[in-house]
XYZ file of C-alpha atoms in Angstrom:
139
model
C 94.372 130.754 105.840
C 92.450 127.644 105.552
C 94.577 124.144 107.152
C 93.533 121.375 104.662
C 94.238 117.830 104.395
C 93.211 115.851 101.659
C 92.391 112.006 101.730
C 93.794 110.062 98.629
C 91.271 109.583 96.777
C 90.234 113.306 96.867
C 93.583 113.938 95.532
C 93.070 110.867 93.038
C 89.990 112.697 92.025
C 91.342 115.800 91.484
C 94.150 114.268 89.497
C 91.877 112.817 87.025
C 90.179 115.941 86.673
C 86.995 115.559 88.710
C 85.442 118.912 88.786
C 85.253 119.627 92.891
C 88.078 118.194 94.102
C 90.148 119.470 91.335
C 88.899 122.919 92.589
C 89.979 122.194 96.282
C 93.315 121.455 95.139
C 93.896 124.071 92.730
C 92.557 126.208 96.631
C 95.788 125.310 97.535
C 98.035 125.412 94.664
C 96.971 128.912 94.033
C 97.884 129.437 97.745
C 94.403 130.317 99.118
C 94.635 127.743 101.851
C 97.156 125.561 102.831
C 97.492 122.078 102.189
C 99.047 119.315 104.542
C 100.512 115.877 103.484
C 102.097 112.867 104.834
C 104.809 110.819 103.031
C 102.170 107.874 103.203
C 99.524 109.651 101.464
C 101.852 110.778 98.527
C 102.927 107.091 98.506
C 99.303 106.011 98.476
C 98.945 108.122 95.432
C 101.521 106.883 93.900
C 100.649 103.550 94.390
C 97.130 103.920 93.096
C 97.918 106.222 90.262
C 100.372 103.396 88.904
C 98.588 100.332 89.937
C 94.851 101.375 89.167
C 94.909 103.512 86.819
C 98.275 102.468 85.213
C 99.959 106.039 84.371
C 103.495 105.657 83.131
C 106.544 106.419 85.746
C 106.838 110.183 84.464
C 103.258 111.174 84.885
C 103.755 109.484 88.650
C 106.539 111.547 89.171
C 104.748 114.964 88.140
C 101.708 114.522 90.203
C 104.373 113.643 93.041
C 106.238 116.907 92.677
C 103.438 119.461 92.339
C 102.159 117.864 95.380
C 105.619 118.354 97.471
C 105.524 121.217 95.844
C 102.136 122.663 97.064
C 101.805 121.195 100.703
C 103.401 121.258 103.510
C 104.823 117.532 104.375
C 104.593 116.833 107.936
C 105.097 113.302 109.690
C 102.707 112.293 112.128
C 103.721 111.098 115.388
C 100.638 109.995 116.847
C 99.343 106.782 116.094
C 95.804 105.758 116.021
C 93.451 103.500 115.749
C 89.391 104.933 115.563
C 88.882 102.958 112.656
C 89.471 99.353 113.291
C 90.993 97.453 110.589
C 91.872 100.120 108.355
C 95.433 101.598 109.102
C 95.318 103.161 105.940
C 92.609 105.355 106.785
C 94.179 105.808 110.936
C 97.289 107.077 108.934
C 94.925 109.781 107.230
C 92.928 111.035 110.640
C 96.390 111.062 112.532
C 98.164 113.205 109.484
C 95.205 115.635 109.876
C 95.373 115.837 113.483
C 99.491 116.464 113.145
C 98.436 119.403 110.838
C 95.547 120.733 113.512
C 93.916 121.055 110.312
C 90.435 123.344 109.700
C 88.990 120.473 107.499
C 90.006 116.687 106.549
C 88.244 116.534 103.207
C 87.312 112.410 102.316
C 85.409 110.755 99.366
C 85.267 107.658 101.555
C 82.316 107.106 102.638
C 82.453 104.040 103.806
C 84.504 105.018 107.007
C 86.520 108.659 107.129
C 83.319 110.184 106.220
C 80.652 108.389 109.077
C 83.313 110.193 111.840
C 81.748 113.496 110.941
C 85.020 115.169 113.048
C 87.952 113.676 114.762
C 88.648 115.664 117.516
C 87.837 119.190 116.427
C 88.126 118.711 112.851
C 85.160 118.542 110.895
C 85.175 115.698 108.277
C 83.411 116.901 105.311
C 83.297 115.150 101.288
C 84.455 117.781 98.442
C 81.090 118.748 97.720
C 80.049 119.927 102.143
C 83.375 121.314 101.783
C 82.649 123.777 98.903
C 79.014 124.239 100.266
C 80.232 125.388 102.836
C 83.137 127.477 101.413
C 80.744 129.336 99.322
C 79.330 130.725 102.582
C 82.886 131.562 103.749
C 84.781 134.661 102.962
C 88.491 132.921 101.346
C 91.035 135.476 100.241
């Protein structure tokens, strides 16, 4: 089974119902691969779910749920620093590198996505990652 972590603003995405990465998450809702979370990403979401785009306390608390519900919370231990200035996006490469995940899956271009791989993980956007899925065979 497939070792996924998400970066927030794929799981924002999928959250507000953007076609692929609504389909990578519902990958591992449905239990076809397995997702991997930190408590700073879910608090990331929360934070941007109630700061940008202003959903009301209960909806937060939903989206927080199904996604301790559907991945597997691990805390990373490592600490990096690859991309300089952004601890943010350190805390995302080092929760995917605490998972030994297959894929970190990123919308951000501007600096997750330029890596191309940390380690041995290839860093691919929602759309690579289904490309390339559709060549796969995924129970």
């Amino acid at each position: 089974m497939l070792k996924l972590v998400l970066d927030t603003n794929v799981i924002i995405s999928a959250i507000n119902f953007d076609a692929k990465p609504e389909l990578i998450v519902r990958l591992i809702t449905s239990k076809r691969a397995k997702g991997y979370i930190s408590r700073f990403i879910i608090a990331e979401v929360c934070s941007t779910l109630r700061n940008k785009f202003k959903f009301s306390p209960e909806k937060i608390d939903r989206a927080e749920n199904i996604l301790l519900n559907n991945f597997v919370l691990i805390e990373p231990e490592i600490i990096i620093n690859i991309i300089k200035n952004c601890s943010a996006d350190n805390k995302i490469l080092a929760c995917a590198l605490a998972a030994k995940a297959d894929y970190l899956i990123s919308g951000d271009k501007k600096h997750i996505l330029l890596l191309k791989k940390i380690k041995n993980i290839p860093i691919l956007s929602p759309e690579q990652f289904l490309r390339l899925l559709a060549y796969k065979d995924v129970p």
